[in-house]
Short mmCIF file of C-alpha atoms in Angstrom, two decimals:
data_model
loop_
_atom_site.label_atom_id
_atom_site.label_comp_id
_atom_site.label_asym_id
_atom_site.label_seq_id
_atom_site.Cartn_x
_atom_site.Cartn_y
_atom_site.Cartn_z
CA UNK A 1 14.85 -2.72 -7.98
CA UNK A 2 15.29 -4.81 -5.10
CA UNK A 3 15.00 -8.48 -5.03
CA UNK A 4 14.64 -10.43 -2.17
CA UNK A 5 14.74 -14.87 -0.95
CA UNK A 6 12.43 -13.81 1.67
CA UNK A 7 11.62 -16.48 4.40
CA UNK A 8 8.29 -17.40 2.86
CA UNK A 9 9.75 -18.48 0.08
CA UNK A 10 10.31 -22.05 0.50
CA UNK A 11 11.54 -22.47 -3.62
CA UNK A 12 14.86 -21.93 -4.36
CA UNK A 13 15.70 -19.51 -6.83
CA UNK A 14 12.50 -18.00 -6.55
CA UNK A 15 13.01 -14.18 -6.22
CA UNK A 16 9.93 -11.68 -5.40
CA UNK A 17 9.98 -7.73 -4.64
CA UNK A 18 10.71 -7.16 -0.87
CA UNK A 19 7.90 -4.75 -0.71
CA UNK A 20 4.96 -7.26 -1.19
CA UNK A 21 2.52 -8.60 1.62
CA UNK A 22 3.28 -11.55 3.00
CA UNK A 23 0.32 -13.49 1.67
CA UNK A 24 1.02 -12.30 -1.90
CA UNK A 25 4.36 -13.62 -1.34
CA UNK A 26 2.74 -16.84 -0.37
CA UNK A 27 0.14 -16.81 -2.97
CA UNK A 28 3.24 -16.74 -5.64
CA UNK A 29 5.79 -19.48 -4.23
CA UNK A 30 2.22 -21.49 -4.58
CA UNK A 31 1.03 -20.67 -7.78
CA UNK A 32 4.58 -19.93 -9.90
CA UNK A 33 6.87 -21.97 -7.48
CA UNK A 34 4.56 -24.78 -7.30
CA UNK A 35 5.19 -25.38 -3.60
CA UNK A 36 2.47 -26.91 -1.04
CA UNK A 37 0.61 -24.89 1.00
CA UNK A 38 1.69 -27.04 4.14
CA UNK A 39 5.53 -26.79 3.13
CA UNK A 40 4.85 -22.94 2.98
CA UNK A 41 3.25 -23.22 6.58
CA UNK A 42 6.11 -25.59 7.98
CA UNK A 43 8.68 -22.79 6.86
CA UNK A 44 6.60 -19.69 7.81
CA UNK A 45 5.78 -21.10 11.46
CA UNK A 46 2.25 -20.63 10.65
CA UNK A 47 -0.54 -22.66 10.31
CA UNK A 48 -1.37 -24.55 7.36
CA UNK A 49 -5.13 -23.15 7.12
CA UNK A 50 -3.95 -19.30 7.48
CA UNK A 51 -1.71 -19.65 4.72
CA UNK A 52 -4.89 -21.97 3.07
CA UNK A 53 -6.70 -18.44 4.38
CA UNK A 54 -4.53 -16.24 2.86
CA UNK A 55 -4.03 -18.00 -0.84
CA UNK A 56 -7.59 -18.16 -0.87
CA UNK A 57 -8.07 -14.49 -0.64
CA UNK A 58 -5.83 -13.44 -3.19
CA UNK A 59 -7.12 -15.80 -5.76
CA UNK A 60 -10.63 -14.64 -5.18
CA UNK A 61 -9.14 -10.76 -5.53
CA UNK A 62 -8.19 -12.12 -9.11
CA UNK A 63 -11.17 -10.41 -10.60
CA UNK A 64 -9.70 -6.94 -9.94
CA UNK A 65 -8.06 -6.16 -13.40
CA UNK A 66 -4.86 -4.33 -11.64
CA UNK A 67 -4.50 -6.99 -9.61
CA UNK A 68 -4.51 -9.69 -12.06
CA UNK A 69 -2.42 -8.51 -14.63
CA UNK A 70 0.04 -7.67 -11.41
CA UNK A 71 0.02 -11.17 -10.52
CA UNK A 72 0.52 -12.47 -13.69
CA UNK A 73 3.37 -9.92 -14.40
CA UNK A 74 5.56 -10.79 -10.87
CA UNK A 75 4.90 -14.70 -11.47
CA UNK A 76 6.03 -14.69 -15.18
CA UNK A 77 9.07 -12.56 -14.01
CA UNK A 78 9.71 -15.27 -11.26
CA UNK A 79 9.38 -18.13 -13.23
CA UNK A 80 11.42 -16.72 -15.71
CA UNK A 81 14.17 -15.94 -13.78
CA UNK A 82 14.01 -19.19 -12.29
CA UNK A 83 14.02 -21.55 -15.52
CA UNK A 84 14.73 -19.03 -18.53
CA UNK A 85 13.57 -21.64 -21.15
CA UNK A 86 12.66 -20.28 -25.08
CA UNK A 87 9.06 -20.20 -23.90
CA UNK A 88 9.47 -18.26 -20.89
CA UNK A 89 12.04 -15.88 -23.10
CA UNK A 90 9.12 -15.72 -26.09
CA UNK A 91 5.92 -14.94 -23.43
CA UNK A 92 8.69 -12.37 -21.92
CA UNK A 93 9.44 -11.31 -25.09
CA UNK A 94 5.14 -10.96 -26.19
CA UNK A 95 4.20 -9.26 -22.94
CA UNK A 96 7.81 -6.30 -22.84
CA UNK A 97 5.48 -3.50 -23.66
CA UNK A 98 3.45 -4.29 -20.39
CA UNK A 99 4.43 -2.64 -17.04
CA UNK A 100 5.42 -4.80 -14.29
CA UNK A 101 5.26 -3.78 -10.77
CA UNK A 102 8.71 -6.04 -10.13
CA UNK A 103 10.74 -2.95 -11.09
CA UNK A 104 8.83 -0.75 -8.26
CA UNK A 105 11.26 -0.59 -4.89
CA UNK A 106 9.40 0.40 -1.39
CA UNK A 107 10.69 4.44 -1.44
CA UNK A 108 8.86 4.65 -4.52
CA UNK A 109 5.52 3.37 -3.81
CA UNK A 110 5.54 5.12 -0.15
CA UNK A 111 6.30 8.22 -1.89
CA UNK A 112 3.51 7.78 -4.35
CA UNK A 113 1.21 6.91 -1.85
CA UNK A 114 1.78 10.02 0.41
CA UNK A 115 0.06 11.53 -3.32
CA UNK A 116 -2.23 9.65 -4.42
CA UNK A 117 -3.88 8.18 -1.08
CA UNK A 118 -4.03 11.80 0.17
CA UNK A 119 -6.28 12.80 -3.25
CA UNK A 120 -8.24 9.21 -3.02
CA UNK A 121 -9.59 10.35 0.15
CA UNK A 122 -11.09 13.23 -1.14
CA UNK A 123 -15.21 12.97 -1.81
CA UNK A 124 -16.11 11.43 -4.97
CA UNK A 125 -12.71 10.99 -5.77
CA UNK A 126 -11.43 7.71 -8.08
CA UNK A 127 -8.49 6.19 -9.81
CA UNK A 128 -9.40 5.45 -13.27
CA UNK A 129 -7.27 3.60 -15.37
CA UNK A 130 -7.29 2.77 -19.48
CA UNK A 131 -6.71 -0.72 -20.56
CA UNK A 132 -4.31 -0.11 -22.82
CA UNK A 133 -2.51 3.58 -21.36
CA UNK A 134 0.76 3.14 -19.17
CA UNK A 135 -0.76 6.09 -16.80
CA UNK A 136 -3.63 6.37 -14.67
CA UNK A 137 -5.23 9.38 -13.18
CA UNK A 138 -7.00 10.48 -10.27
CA UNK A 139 -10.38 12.03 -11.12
CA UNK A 140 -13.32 14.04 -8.70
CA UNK A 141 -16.83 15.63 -9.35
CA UNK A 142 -16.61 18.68 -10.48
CA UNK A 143 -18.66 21.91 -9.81
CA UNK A 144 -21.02 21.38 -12.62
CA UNK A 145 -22.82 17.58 -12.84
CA UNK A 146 -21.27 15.21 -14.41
CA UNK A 147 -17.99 17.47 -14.68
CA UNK A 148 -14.85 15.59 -13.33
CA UNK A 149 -11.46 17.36 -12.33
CA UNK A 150 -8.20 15.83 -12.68
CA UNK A 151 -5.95 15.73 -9.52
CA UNK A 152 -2.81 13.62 -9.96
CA UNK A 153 -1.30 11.17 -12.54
CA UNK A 154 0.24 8.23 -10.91
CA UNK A 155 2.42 5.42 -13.67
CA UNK A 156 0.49 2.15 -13.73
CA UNK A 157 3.20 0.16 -12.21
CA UNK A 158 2.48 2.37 -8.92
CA UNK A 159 -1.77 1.85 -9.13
CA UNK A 160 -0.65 -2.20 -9.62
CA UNK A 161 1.24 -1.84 -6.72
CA UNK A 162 -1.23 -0.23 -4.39
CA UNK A 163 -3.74 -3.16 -6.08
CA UNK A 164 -1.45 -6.11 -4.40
CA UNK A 165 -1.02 -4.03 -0.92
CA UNK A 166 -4.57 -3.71 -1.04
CA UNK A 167 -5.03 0.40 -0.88
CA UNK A 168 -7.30 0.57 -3.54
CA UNK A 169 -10.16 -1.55 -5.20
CA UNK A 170 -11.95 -1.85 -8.17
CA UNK A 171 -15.35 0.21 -8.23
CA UNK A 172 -16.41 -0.51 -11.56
CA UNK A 173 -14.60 -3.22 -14.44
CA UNK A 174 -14.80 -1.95 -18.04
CA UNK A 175 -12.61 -0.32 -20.51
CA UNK A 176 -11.99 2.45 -18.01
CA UNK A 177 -11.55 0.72 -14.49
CA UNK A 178 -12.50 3.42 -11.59
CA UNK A 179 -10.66 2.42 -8.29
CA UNK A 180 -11.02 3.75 -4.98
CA UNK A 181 -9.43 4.12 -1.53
CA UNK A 182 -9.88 1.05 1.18
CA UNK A 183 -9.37 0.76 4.67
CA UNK A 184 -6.14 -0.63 4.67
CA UNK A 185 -5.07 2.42 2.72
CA UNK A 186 -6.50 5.49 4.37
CA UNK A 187 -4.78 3.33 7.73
CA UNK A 188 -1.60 3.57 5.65
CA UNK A 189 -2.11 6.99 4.43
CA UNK A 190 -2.50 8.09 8.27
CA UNK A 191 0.36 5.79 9.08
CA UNK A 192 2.54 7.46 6.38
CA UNK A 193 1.37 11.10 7.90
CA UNK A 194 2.41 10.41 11.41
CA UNK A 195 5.80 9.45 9.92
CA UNK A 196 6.28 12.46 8.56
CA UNK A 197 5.01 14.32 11.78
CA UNK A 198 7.37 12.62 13.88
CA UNK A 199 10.42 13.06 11.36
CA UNK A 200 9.63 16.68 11.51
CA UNK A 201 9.18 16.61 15.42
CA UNK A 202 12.79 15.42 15.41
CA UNK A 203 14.57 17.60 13.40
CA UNK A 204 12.83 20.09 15.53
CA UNK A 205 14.43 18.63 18.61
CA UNK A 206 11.08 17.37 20.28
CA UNK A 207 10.82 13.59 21.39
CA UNK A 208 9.65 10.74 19.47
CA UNK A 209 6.06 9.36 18.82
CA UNK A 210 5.85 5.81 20.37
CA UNK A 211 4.86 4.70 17.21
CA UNK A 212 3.42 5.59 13.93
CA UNK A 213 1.35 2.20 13.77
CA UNK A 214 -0.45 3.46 16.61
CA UNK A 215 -1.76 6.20 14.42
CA UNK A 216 -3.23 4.27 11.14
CA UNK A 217 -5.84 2.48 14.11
CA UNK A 218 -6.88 6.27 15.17
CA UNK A 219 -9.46 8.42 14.47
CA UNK A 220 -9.35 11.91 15.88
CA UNK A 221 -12.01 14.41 15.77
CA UNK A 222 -13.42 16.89 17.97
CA UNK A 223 -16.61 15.59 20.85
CA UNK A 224 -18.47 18.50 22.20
CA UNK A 225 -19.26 18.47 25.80
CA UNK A 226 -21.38 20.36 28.35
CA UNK A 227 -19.78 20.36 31.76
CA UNK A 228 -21.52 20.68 35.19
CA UNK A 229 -21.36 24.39 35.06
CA UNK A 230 -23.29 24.60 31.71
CA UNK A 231 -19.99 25.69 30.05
CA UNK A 232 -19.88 24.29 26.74
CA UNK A 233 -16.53 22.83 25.31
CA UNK A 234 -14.51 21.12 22.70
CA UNK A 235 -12.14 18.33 23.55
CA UNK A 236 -10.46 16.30 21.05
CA UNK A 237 -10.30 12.44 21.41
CA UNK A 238 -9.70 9.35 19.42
CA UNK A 239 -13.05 8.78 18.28
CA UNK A 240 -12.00 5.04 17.19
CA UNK A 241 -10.06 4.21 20.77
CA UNK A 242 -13.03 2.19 22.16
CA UNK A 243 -15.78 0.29 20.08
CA UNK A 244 -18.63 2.18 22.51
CA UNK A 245 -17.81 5.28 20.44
CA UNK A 246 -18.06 3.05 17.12
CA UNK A 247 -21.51 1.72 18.37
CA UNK A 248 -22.79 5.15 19.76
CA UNK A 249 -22.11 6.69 15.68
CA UNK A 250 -24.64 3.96 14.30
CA UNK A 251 -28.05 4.96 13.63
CA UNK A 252 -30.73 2.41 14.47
CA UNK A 253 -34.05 2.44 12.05
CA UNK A 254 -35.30 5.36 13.60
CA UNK A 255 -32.67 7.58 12.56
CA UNK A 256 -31.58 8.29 16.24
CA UNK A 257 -28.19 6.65 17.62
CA UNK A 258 -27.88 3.21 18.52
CA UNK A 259 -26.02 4.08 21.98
CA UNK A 260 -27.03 7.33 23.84
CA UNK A 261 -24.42 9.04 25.29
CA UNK A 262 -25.16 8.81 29.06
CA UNK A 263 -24.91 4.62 28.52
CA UNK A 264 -21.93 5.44 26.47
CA UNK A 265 -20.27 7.43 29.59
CA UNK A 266 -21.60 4.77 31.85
CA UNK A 267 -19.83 2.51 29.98
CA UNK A 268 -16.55 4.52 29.98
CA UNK A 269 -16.74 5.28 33.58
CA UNK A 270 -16.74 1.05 34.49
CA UNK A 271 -13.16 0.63 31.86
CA UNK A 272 -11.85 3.51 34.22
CA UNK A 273 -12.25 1.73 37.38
CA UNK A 274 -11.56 -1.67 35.37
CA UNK A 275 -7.70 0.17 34.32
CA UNK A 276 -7.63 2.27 37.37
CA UNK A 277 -8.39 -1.70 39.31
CA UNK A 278 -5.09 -2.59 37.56
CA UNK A 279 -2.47 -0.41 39.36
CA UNK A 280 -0.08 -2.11 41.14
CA UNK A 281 0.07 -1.41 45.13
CA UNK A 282 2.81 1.29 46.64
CA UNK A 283 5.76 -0.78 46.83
CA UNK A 284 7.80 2.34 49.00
CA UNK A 285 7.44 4.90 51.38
CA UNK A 286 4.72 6.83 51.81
CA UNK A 287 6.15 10.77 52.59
CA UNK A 288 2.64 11.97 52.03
CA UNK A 289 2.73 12.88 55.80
CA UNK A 290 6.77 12.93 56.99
CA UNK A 291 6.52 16.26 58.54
CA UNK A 292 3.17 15.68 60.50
CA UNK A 293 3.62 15.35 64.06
CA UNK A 294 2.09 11.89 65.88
CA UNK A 295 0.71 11.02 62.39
CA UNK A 296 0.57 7.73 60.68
CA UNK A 297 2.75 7.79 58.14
CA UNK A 298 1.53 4.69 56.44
CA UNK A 299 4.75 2.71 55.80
CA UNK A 300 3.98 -0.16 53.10
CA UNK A 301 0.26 -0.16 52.85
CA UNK A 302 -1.40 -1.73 50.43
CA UNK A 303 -3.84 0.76 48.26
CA UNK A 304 -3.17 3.76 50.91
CA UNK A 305 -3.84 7.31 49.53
CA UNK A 306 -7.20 9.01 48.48
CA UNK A 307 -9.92 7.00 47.83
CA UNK A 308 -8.16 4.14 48.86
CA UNK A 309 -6.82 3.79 45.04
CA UNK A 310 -6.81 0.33 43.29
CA UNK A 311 -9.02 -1.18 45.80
CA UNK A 312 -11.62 0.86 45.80
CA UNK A 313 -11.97 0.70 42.12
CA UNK A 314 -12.14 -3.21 42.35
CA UNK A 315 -14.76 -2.86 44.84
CA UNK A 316 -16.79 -0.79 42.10
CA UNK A 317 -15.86 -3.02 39.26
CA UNK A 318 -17.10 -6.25 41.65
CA UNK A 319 -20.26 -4.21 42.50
CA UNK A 320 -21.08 -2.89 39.35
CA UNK A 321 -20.61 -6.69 37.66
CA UNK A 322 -22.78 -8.57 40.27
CA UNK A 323 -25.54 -6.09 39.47
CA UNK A 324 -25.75 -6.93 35.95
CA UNK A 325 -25.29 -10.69 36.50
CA UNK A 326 -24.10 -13.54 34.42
CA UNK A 327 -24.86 -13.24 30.49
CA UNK A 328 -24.81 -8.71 30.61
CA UNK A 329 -21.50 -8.82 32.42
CA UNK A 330 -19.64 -10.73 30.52
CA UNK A 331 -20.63 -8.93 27.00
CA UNK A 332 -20.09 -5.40 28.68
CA UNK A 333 -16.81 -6.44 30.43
CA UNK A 334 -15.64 -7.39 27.07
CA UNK A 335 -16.94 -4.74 25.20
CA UNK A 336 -16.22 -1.78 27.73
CA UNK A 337 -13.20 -3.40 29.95
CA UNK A 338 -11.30 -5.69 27.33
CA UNK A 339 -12.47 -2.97 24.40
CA UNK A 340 -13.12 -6.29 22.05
CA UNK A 341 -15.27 -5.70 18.82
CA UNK A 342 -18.70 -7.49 19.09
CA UNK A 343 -17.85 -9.87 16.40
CA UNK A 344 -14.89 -11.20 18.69
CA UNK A 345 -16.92 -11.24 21.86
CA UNK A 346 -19.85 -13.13 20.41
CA UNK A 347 -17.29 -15.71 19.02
CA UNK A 348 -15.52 -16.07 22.57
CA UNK A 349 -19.10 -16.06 24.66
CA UNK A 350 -20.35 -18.38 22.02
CA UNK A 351 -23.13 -16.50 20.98
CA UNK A 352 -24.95 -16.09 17.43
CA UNK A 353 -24.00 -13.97 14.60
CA UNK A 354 -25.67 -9.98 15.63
CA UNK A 355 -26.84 -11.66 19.04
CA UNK A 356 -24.50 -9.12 21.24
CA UNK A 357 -25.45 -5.66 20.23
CA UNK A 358 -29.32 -5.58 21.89
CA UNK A 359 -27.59 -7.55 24.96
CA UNK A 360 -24.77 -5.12 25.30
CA UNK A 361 -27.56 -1.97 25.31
CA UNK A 362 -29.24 -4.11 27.71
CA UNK A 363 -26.30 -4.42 29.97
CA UNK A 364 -25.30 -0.97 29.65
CA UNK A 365 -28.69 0.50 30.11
CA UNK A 366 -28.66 -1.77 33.98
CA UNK A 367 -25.03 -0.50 34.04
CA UNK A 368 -26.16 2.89 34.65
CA UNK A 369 -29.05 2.25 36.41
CA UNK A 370 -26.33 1.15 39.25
CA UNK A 371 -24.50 4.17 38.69
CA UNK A 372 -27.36 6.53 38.95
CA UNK A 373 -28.70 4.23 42.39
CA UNK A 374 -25.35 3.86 43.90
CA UNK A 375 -23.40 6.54 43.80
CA UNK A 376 -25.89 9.10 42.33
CA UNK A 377 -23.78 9.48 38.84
CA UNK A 378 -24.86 12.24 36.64
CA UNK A 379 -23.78 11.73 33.23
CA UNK A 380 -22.41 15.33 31.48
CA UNK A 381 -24.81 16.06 28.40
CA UNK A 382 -23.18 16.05 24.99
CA UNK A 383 -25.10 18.23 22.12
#
């Protein structure tokens, strides 16, 4: 067991588990070490409504039963070790026979989770747990209705745990709880995944990944595409890299997708010239042509090279953004140049609530328009 005075911990004497979340941590120097929110902010460097934010949160999570008794279990063990009075020794004393997550170290739960997570994300699949058992198990349909299998067993310490990090949450209350996966833990399941990829890649010699966080925020998959010569093909992309490809898997009412693919491509092709606008000019010299006689051989120009480079692709940004005009350029440079969610570009442009979507279809339907007009772009059919 490892316990920690971690920075957000503005009470002295107050001790927490080093592997908790930082607003949990927060949550519990308010709550059992009856410190102020702003004192919590003024020695966290944050602001005083994020930590208001975060507190918040975690008291309206309360309702989940693993949670809760979790809560209750690491502020009782803080308090007590803080001011072991006769009370605090008797409620100790009353609640022994309950686990308490306090005892869990980081190793553990990340090993647990590389288990458990990996069954949770299997269809149907939940964590239920017994009110009164010190075990909870990992259940799934079975082949004949209303059959369930049993997958895993995982102590309840480790399911309180994955409660407070937020990897699981509560499906149904009762005297059986059912739990299942969340975001935030199939991100750390992948996260946990690429670890072990790249531990393997370097026992095997081969270089490091640049980072495994990069790989909880990806989605891979395979896209089939038909090229110009008819030649179908499989390529396989991060599905989840831009939020076009998030927008083009929605359905509208109709059943059919929100974003065809040829204004998805369009809007693919303007954040290449948008990055491709971003290179730097050559800053040496050019060999390209050293051994041709009574040739230019293009010294420090800016942009030199095929297709004049960088420049070239400004000049298509500029052009493709004063077709569109004010209002449809600024959503689509957002959406397909700055990759921003919609949510965050309608709050930066100002807009309403659901306002962007039918203006960024718009915009990308004008967007290649311009393509088609200008430079006679022929978007590759996907099946």
């Amino acid at each position: 067991m490892t316990l920690t005075v971690l920075p957000e911990d503005t009470c002295p004497g107050l001790t927490l588990p080093g592997w908790l979340p930082v607003s949990t941590r927060q949550y519990l120097v308010h709550v059992a070490g009856g410190q102020s929110l702003r004192r919590i902010a003024e020695a966290s460097g944050q602001a005083p409504s994020t930590v208001c934010r975060r507190v918040h949160r975690i008291e309206a999570r309360r309702e989940d039963p693993l949670l809760d008794e979790a809560l209750d279990a690491l502020a009782h063990q803080a308090t007590a070790r803080r001011q072991p009075d006769k009370e605090a020794q008797e409620h100790e004393h009353m609640s022994a026979h309950f686990p308490t997550p306090a005892t869990m170290d980081e190793a553990t739960i990340t090993r647990e989770a590389r288990r458990i997570l990996r069954r949770l994300c299997e269809t149907g699949a939940v964590l239920a747990v017994a009110h009164d058992m010190d075990k909870a198990v990992v259940l799934r349909p079975g082949a004949a209705p209303g059959e369930q299998t049993r997958t895993a067993v995982v102590d309840r310490r480790v399911a309180q745990a994955f409660a407070v990090k937020d990897w699981i949450s509560c499906l149904r209350k009762g005297r059986v709880a059912r739990y299942g996966i969340t975001r935030a833990g199939r991100a750390a399941l992948k996260r946990l995944i690429d670890e072990d990829r790249r531990r393997r890649h370097a026992a095997q010699g081969f270089a490091e990944a640049p980072s495994s966080f990069a790989a909880q925020h990806a989605t891979f998959g395979p896209v089939p595409i038909t090229g110009e010569d008819g030649q179908r093909t499989e390529i396989r992309v991060n599905i989840a890299e831009s939020p076009l490809a998030g927008l083009a898997r929605r359905k509208g009412q109709d059943g059919q997708p929100f974003l065809t693919p040829d204004l998805v491509q369009a809007g693919e092709r303007l954040r290449e010239d948008f990055e491709r606008a971003q290179m730097g000019p050559r800053v040496g010299q050019n060999w390209d042509r050293f051994l041709t006689a009574g040739a230019d051989r293009g010294g420090f120009l800016n942009d030199s090279g095929i297709g004049e480079g960088p420049r070239a692709a400004r000049q298509r940004v500029s052009d493709a953004l004063d077709d569109l005009g004010p209002g449809l350029a600024d959503v689509v440079t957002r959406v397909c140049c700055f990759c921003e969610g919609l949510e965050q570009a309608e709050k930066r442009l100002g807009w309403s609530a659901r306002s962007g979507k039918i203006v960024l279809k718009i915009g990308l339907q004008r967007l290649l328009r311009h393509y088609e007009m200008r430079y006679g772009f022929v978007p590759a059919l996907r099946m």
